[in-house]
Coordinates of C-alpha atoms in Angstrom, one line a residue:
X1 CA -25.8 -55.2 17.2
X2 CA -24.7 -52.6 14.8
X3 CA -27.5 -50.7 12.5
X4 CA -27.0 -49.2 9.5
X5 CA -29.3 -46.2 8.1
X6 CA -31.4 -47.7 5.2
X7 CA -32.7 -45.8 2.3
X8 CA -36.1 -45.0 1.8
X9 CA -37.9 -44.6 -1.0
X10 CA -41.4 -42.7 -2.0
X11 CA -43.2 -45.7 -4.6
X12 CA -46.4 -44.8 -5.0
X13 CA -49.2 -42.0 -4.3
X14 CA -52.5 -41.8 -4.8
X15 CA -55.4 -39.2 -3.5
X16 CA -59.2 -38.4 -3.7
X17 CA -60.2 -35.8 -5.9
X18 CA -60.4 -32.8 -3.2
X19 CA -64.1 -31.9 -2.7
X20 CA -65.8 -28.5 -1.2
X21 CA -66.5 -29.0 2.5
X22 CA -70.5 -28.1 3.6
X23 CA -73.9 -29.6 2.3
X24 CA -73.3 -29.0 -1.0
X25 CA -70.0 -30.8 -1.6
X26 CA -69.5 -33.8 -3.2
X27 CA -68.7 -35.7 0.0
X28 CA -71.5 -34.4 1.9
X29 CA -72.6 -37.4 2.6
X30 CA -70.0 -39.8 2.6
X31 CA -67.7 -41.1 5.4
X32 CA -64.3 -39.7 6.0
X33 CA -62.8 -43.2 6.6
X34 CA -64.4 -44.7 3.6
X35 CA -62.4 -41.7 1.6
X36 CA -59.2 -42.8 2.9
X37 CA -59.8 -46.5 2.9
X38 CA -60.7 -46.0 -1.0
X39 CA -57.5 -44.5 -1.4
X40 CA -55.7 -47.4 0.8
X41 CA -57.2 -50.0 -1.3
X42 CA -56.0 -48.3 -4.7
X43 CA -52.9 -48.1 -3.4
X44 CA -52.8 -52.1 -3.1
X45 CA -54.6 -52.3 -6.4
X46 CA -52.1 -50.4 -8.5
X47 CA -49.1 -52.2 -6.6
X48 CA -50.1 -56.0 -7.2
X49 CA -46.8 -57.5 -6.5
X50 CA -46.4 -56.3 -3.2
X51 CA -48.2 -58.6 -0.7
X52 CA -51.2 -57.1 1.5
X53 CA -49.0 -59.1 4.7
X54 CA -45.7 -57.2 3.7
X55 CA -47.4 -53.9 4.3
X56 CA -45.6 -53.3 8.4
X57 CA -47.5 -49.7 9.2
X58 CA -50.7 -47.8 8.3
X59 CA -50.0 -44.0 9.7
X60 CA -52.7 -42.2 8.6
X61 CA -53.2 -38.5 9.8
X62 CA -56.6 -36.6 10.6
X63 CA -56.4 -32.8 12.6
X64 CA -60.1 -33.5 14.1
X65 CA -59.9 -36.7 15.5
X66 CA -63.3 -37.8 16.6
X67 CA -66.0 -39.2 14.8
X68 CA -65.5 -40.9 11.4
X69 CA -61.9 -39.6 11.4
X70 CA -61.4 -41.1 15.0
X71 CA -60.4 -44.5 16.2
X72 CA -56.7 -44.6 15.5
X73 CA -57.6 -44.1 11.9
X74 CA -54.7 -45.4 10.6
X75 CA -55.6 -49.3 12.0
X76 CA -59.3 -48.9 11.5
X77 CA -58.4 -47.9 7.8
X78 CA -56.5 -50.6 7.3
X79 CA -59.0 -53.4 8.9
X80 CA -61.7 -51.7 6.7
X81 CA -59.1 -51.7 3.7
X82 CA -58.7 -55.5 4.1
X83 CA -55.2 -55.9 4.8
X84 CA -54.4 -58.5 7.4
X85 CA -55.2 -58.1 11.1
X86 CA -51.5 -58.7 11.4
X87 CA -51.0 -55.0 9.5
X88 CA -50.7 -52.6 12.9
X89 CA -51.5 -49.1 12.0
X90 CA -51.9 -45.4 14.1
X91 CA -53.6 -41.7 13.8
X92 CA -51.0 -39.0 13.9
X93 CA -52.0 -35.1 14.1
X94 CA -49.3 -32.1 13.5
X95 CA -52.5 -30.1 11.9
X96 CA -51.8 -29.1 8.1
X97 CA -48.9 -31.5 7.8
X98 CA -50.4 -34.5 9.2
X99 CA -49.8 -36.6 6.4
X100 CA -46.3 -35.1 5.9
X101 CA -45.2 -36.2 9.3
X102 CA -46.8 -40.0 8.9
X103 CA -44.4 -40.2 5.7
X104 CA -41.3 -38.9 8.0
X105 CA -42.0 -40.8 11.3
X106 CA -43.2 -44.2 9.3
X107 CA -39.4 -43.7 6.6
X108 CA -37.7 -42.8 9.9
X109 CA -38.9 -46.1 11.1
X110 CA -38.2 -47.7 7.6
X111 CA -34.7 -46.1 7.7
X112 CA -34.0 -47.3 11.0
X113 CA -34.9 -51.3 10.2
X114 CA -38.1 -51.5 12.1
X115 CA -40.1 -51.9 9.0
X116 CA -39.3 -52.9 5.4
X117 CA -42.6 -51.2 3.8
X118 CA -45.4 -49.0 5.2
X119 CA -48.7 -46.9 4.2
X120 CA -48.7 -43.3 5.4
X121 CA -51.3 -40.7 4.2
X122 CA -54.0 -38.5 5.7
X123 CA -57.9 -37.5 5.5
X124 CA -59.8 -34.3 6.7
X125 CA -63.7 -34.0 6.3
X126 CA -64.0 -30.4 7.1
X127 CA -67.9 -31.0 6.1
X128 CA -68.4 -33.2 9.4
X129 CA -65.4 -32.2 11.4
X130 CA -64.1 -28.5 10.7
X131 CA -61.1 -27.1 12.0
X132 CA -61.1 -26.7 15.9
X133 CA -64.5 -28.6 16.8
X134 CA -64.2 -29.9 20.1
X135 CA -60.8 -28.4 20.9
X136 CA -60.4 -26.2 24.4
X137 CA -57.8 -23.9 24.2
X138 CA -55.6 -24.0 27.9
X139 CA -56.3 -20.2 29.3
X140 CA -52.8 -19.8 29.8
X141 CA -52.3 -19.2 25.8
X142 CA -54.2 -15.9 26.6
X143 CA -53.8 -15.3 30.2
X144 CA -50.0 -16.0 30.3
X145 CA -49.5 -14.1 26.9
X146 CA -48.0 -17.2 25.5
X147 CA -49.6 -16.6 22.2
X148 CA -51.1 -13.6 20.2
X149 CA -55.1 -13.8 19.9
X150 CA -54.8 -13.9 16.3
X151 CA -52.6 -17.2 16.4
X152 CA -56.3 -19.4 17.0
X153 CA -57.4 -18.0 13.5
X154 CA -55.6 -19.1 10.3
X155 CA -56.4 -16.0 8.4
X156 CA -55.5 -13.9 10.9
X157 CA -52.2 -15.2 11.1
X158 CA -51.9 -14.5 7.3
X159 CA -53.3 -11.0 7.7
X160 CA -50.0 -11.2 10.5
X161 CA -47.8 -12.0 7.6
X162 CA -49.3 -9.3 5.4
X163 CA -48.4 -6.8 8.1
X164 CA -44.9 -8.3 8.8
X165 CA -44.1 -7.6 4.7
X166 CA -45.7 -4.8 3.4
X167 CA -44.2 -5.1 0.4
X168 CA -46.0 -8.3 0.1
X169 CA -49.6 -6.6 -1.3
X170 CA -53.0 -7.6 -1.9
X171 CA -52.3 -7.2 -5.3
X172 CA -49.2 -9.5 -5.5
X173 CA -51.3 -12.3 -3.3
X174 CA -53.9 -11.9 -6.0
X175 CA -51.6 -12.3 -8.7
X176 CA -50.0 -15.1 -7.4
X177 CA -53.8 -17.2 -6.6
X178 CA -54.5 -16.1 -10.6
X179 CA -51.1 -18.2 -11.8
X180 CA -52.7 -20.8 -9.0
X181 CA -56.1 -21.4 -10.7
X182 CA -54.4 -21.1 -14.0
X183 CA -51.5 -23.4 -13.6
X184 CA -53.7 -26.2 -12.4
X185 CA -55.9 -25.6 -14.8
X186 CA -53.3 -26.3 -17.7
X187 CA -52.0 -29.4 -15.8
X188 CA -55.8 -30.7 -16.0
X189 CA -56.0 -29.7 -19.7
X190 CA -52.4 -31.9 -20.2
X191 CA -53.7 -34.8 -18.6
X192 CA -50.7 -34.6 -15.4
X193 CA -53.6 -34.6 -12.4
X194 CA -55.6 -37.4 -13.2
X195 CA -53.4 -40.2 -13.0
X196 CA -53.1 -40.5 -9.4
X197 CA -56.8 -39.3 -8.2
X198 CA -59.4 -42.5 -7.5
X199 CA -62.4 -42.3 -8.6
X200 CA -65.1 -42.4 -5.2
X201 CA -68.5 -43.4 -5.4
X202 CA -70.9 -40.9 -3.6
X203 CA -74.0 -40.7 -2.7
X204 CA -76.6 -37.5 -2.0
X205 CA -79.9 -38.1 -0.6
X206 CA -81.6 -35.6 -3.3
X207 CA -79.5 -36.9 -6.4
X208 CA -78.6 -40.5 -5.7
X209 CA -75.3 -42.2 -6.8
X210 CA -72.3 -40.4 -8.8
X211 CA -69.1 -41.1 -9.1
X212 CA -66.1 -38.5 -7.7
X213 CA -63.9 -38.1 -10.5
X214 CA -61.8 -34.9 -10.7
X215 CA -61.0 -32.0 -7.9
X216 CA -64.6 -29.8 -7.3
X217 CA -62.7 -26.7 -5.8
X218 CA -60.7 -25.0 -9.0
X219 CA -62.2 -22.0 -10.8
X220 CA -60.1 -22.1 -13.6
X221 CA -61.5 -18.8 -14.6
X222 CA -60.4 -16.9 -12.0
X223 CA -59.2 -13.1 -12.9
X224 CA -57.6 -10.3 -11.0
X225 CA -60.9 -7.7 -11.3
X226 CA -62.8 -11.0 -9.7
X227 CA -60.7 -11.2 -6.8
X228 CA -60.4 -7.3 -5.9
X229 CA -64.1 -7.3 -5.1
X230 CA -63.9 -10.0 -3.0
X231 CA -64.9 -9.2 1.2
X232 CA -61.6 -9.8 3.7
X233 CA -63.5 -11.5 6.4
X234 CA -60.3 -11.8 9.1
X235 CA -59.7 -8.1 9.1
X236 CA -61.8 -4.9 8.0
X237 CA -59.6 -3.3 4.7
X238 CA -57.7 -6.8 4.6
X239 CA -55.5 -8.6 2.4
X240 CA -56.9 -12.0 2.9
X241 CA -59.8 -13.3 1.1
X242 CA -61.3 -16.5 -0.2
X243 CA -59.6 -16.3 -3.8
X244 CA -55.9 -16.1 -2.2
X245 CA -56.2 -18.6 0.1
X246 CA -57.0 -22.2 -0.1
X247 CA -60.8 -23.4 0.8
X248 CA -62.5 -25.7 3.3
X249 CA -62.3 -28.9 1.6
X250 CA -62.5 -32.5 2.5
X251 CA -60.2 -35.3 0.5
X252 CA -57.4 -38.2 1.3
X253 CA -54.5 -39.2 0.4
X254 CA -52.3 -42.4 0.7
X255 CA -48.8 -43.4 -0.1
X256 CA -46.4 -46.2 -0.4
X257 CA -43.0 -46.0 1.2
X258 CA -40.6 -48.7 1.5
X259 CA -36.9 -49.6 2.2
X260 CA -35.0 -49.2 -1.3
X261 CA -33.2 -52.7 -1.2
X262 CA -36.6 -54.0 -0.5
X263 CA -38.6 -52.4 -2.9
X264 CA -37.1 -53.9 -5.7
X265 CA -36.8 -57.1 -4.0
X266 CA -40.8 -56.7 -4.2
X267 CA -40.5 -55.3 -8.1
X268 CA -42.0 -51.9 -6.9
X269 CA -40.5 -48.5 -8.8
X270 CA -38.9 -46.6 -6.3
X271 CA -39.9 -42.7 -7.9
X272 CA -38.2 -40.3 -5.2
X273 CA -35.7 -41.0 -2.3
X274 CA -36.2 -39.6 0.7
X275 CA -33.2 -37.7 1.6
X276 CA -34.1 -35.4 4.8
X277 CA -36.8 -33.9 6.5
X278 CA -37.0 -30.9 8.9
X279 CA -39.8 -29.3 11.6
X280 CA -39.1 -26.0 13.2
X281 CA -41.1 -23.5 15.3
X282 CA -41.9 -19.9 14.4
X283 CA -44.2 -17.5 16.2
X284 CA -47.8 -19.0 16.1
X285 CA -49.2 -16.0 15.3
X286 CA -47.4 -15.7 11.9
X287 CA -47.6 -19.7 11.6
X288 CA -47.3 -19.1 7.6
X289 CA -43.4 -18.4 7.6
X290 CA -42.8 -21.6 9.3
X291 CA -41.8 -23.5 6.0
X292 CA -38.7 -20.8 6.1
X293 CA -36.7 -21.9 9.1
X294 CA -37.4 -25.4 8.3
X295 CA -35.8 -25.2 5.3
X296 CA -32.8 -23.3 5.9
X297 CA -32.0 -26.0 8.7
X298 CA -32.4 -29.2 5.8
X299 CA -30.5 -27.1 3.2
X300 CA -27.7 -26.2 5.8
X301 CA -27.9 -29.9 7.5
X302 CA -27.1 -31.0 3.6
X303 CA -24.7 -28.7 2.4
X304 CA -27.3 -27.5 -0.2
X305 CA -28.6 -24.1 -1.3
X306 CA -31.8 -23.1 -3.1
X307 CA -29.9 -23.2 -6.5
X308 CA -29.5 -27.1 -6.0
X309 CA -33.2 -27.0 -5.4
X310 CA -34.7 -27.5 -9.2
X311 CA -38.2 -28.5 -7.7
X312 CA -40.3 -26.7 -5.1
X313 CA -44.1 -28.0 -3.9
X314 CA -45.2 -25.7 -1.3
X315 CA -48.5 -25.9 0.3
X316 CA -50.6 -22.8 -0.8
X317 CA -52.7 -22.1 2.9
X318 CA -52.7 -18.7 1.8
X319 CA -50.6 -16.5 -1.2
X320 CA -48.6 -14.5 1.4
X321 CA -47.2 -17.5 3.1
X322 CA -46.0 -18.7 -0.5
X323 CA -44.9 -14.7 -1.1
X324 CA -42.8 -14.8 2.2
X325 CA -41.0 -17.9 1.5
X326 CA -40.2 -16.3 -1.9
X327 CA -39.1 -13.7 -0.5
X328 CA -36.7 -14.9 1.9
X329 CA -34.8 -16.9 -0.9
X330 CA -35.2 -14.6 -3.4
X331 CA -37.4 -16.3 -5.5
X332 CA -39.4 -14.4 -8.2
X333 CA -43.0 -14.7 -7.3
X334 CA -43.6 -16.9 -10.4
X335 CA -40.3 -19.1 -10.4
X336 CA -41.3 -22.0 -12.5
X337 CA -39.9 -24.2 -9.8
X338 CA -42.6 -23.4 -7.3
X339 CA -46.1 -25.4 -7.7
X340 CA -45.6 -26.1 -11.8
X341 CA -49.1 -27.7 -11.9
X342 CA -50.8 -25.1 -9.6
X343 CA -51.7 -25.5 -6.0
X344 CA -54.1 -25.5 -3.0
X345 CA -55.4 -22.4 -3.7
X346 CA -57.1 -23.7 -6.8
X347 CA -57.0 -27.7 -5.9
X348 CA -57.7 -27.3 -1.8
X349 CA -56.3 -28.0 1.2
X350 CA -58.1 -30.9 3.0
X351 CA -55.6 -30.1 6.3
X352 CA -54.1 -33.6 7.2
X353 CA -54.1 -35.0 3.5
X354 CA -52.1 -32.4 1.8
X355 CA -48.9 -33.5 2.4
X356 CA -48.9 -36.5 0.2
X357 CA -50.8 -34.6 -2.0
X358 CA -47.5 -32.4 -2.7
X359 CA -45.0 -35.8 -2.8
X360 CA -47.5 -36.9 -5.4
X361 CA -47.2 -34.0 -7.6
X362 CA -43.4 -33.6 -7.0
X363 CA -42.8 -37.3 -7.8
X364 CA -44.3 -36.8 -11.2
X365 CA -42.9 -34.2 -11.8
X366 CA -39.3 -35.7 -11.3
X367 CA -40.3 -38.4 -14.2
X368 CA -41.0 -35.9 -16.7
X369 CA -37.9 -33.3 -15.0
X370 CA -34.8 -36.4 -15.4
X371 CA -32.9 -33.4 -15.2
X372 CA -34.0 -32.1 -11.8
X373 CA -31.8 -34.0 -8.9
X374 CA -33.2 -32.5 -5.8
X375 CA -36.7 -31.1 -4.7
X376 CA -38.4 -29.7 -1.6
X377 CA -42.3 -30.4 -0.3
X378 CA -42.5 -27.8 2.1
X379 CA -45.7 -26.5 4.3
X380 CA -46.6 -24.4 7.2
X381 CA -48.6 -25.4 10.3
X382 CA -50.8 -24.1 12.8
X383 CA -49.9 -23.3 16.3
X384 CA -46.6 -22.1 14.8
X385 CA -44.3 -24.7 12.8
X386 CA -43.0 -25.7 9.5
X387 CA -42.1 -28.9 7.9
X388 CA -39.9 -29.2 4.5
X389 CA -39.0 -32.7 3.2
X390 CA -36.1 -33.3 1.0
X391 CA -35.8 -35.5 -1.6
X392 CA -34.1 -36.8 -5.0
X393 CA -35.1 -38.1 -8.0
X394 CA -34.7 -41.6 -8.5
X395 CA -34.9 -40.9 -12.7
X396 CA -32.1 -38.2 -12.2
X397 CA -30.1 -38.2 -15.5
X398 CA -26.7 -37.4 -13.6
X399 CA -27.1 -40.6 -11.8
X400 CA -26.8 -42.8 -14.7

C-alpha cells in the first residue's frame, strides 16, 4: 500500500538538573536509571491527556552501557516508569549524541507510520560509568593507522582543532566559555532554565536526603584572569582546559515526540516540527568539526543557508569546536543566535543526555522568538561524526 511521510512534532522536554560526576556530586549516590525514569515519569505527569498505553517507543540513549545504565535502558526505563508492559522500548549509543539520534530514529519511525507517539531521551552517570570503562579499542585503529592516537582522547582531539585554526586562540576559547558561564547565568536569573528541569530526590550517606533542584556545574562568576591560570592537562603549553570545555557530569533527559495529526488528536502542543536531520563523518581525530559537514549537507538537502537559520543550539564539548563552526559560516564568535541561554560549558555535558537538552532549550526559545522560523541543534561526536537536526517553529508568526 502506498505511505505517505507524516509530520513529526517535538511536544514536550524535560531533564535532570545536570550534576558534577565523582564522590562529591549530587548524584553520587543515586542510580542512573532512576535519573531517567524520574524524568520519564514527569514527562507523563506534565502531559495528562496522553494515555501511558498510547506511548509506542521508549529509545533511551546511554554511551557506557553496563551497569545501572545497561539492560536496554530504554525498556527497563519504561517498566520502572510504570507505563504498560505493552510500551516496547531500546538503548541506543552514537556517544555524545545518543539522545539526538533516539529523537531521529524514533520521528523517522513516527514519520514513517510505525508509531503515532514515542519517548526518546538519554542518561550518562559519568560518577559510576565514565567515558570508555570497559571499552577495548581493536589494535588495528593503531596498528593499521586507521586513526590518530589522539582521536581516543576528547581533549586531544580539541587541542587537534586548536592546531588546525590557529587563528582560533586560547584567548578567543576563553572568551567565548566567559559569555558561556555568563549567558546561563542570566537565563537562571530570568527564570528560562527552570521550567523544564525535575526536581530529583538524592540521597548521600554523610548528609541524608536533599532534593536536586537546579544545574550544580555553572560558575557564574567565571572571569578571563581565572581561566588563564588554569593547567592544560591534554597537551604541555595547551589550549584546552577545564574552564573552556564542558565537565564530567551526570544528568537525563526525556522527550515527547509524536505524529502532528495525532498530537492534537491527543490535545498535546506540538512546540517545534521536525524538519530534517543529518550525521556525517569527519576525521576522528578532530571529531569537534563534525557538526560542520553535517550541516552543510541539511542546509543544501533544504535549499537553506545560515541566514534562514535565526536559532542555533550547539553543544559546547569544548570552545574551539563552537569557534570552528563559527568560523566556517562566518559567524561572529558571539552571534546572538548561538546558545542565547548559555551552554555546556557552564550547564554540562552528561554525554548521551545532551541532545534533548539542546531541543529543550531551542523549543523555548522559539515560543518567546515567534519570529524565528527555522533553528539548528547541532553537536559533534567521538570517533569522528556530527549530527545537526533541523527544525521549525510551530509559533512562527509568518505561518499565521
Amino acid at each position: 500500500m502506498p505511505r505517505t511521510a507524516r509530520d513529526v512534532v517535538f511536544v514536550d522536554g524535560v531533564r535532570t538538573p545536570f550534576g558534577k560526576a565523582g564522590p562529591k556530586g549530587i548524584y553520587a549516590e543515586t542510580r542512573a536509571d532512576d535519573l531517567v525514569v524520574r524524568a520519564i515519569r514527569e514527562l507523563l505527569r506534565r502531559n495528562p491527556s496522553l494515555p501511558p498505553e498510547r506511548v509506542d517507543e521508549v529509545a533511551i540513549a546511554a554511551t557506557t552501557q553496563t551497569g545501572d545504565q545497561g539492560l536496554t535502558i530504554g525498556r527497563s526505563a519504561a517498566v520502572l516508569a510504570g507505563l504498560p508492559t505493552s510500551v516496547p522500548g531500546y538503548a541506543i549509543d552514537r556517544m555524545c549524541a545518543g539522545a539526538m539520534t533516539a529523537v531521529t530514529t524514533a520521528g523517522a519511525g513516527i514519520a514513517f507510520g510505525s508509531y503515532d507517539v514515542a519517548i526518546a531521551g538519554g542518561v550518562e552517570h559519568m560518577g559510576r560509568h565514565p567515558m570508555g570503562e570497559g571499552v577495548d579499542p581493536h589494535p588495528r585503529f593503531l596498528a593499521d593507522r586507521l586513526v590518530d592516537p589522539s582521536a581516543l582522547v576528547m581533549g586531544s582531539t580539541a587541542e587537534n582543532l586548536h592546531d588546525r585554526f590557529p587563528q582560533i586562540t586560547k584567548e578567543r576559547a576563553d572568551a567565548y566559555a566567559v559569555r558561556s558561564q555568563h549567558k546561563l547565568a542570566a537565563a537562571y536569573a530570568a527564570g528560562k532554565i527552570q521550567p523544564d528541569l525535575v526536581p530529583v530526590a538524592v540521597r548521600s550517606s554523610e548528609r541524608g536526603w536533599g532534593l536536586a533542584t537546579e544545574d550544580e556545574p555553572p560558575r557564574p562568576d567565571t572571569t578571563m584572569d581565572g581561566l588563564a591560570g588554569l593547567k592544560t592537562p591534554f597537551r604541555v603549553h595547551g589550549n584546552v582546559t577545564a574552564g573552556n570545555a564542558a565537565g564530567l557530569n551526570d544528568g537525563a533527559t526525556a522527550c515527547l515526540i509524536a505524529a502532528e495529526d495525532e498530537a492534537r488528536e491527543l490535545d498535546l502542543t506540538p512546540r517545534m516540527r521536525l524538519v530534517d536531520f543529518s550525521f556525517a563523518g569527519v576525521e576522528p581525530e578532530v571529531m569537534g568539526v563534525g557538526p560542520v559537514p553535517a550541516t552543510e549537507r541539511l542546509l543544501a538537502r533544504n535549499a537553506l543557508t545560515m541566514d534562514d537559520i535565526g536559532l542555533i543550539e550547539i553543544n559546547e564539548a569544548f570552545a574551539v569546536q563552537v569557534l570552528a563552526f563559527c568560523e566556517h559560516f562566518k559567524i561572529d564568535d558571539d552571534d546572538p543566535r548561538v546558545n542565547p541561554w548559555g551552554g555546556a560549558i557552564a550547564v554540562g555535558h552528561p554525554l548521551a543526555s545532551s541532545g534533548v537538552r539542546l531541543m529543550n532549550q531551542l523549543a523555548r526559545l522559539f515560543e518567546e522568538r515567534t519570529d524565528v522560523r527555522y533553528g539548528l541543534t547541532t553537536m559533534c561526536v567521538g570517533m569522528g561524526m556530527g549530527g545537526t537536526v533541523l527544525w521549525e517553529n510551530t509559533n512562527w508568526e509568518g505561518a499565521k
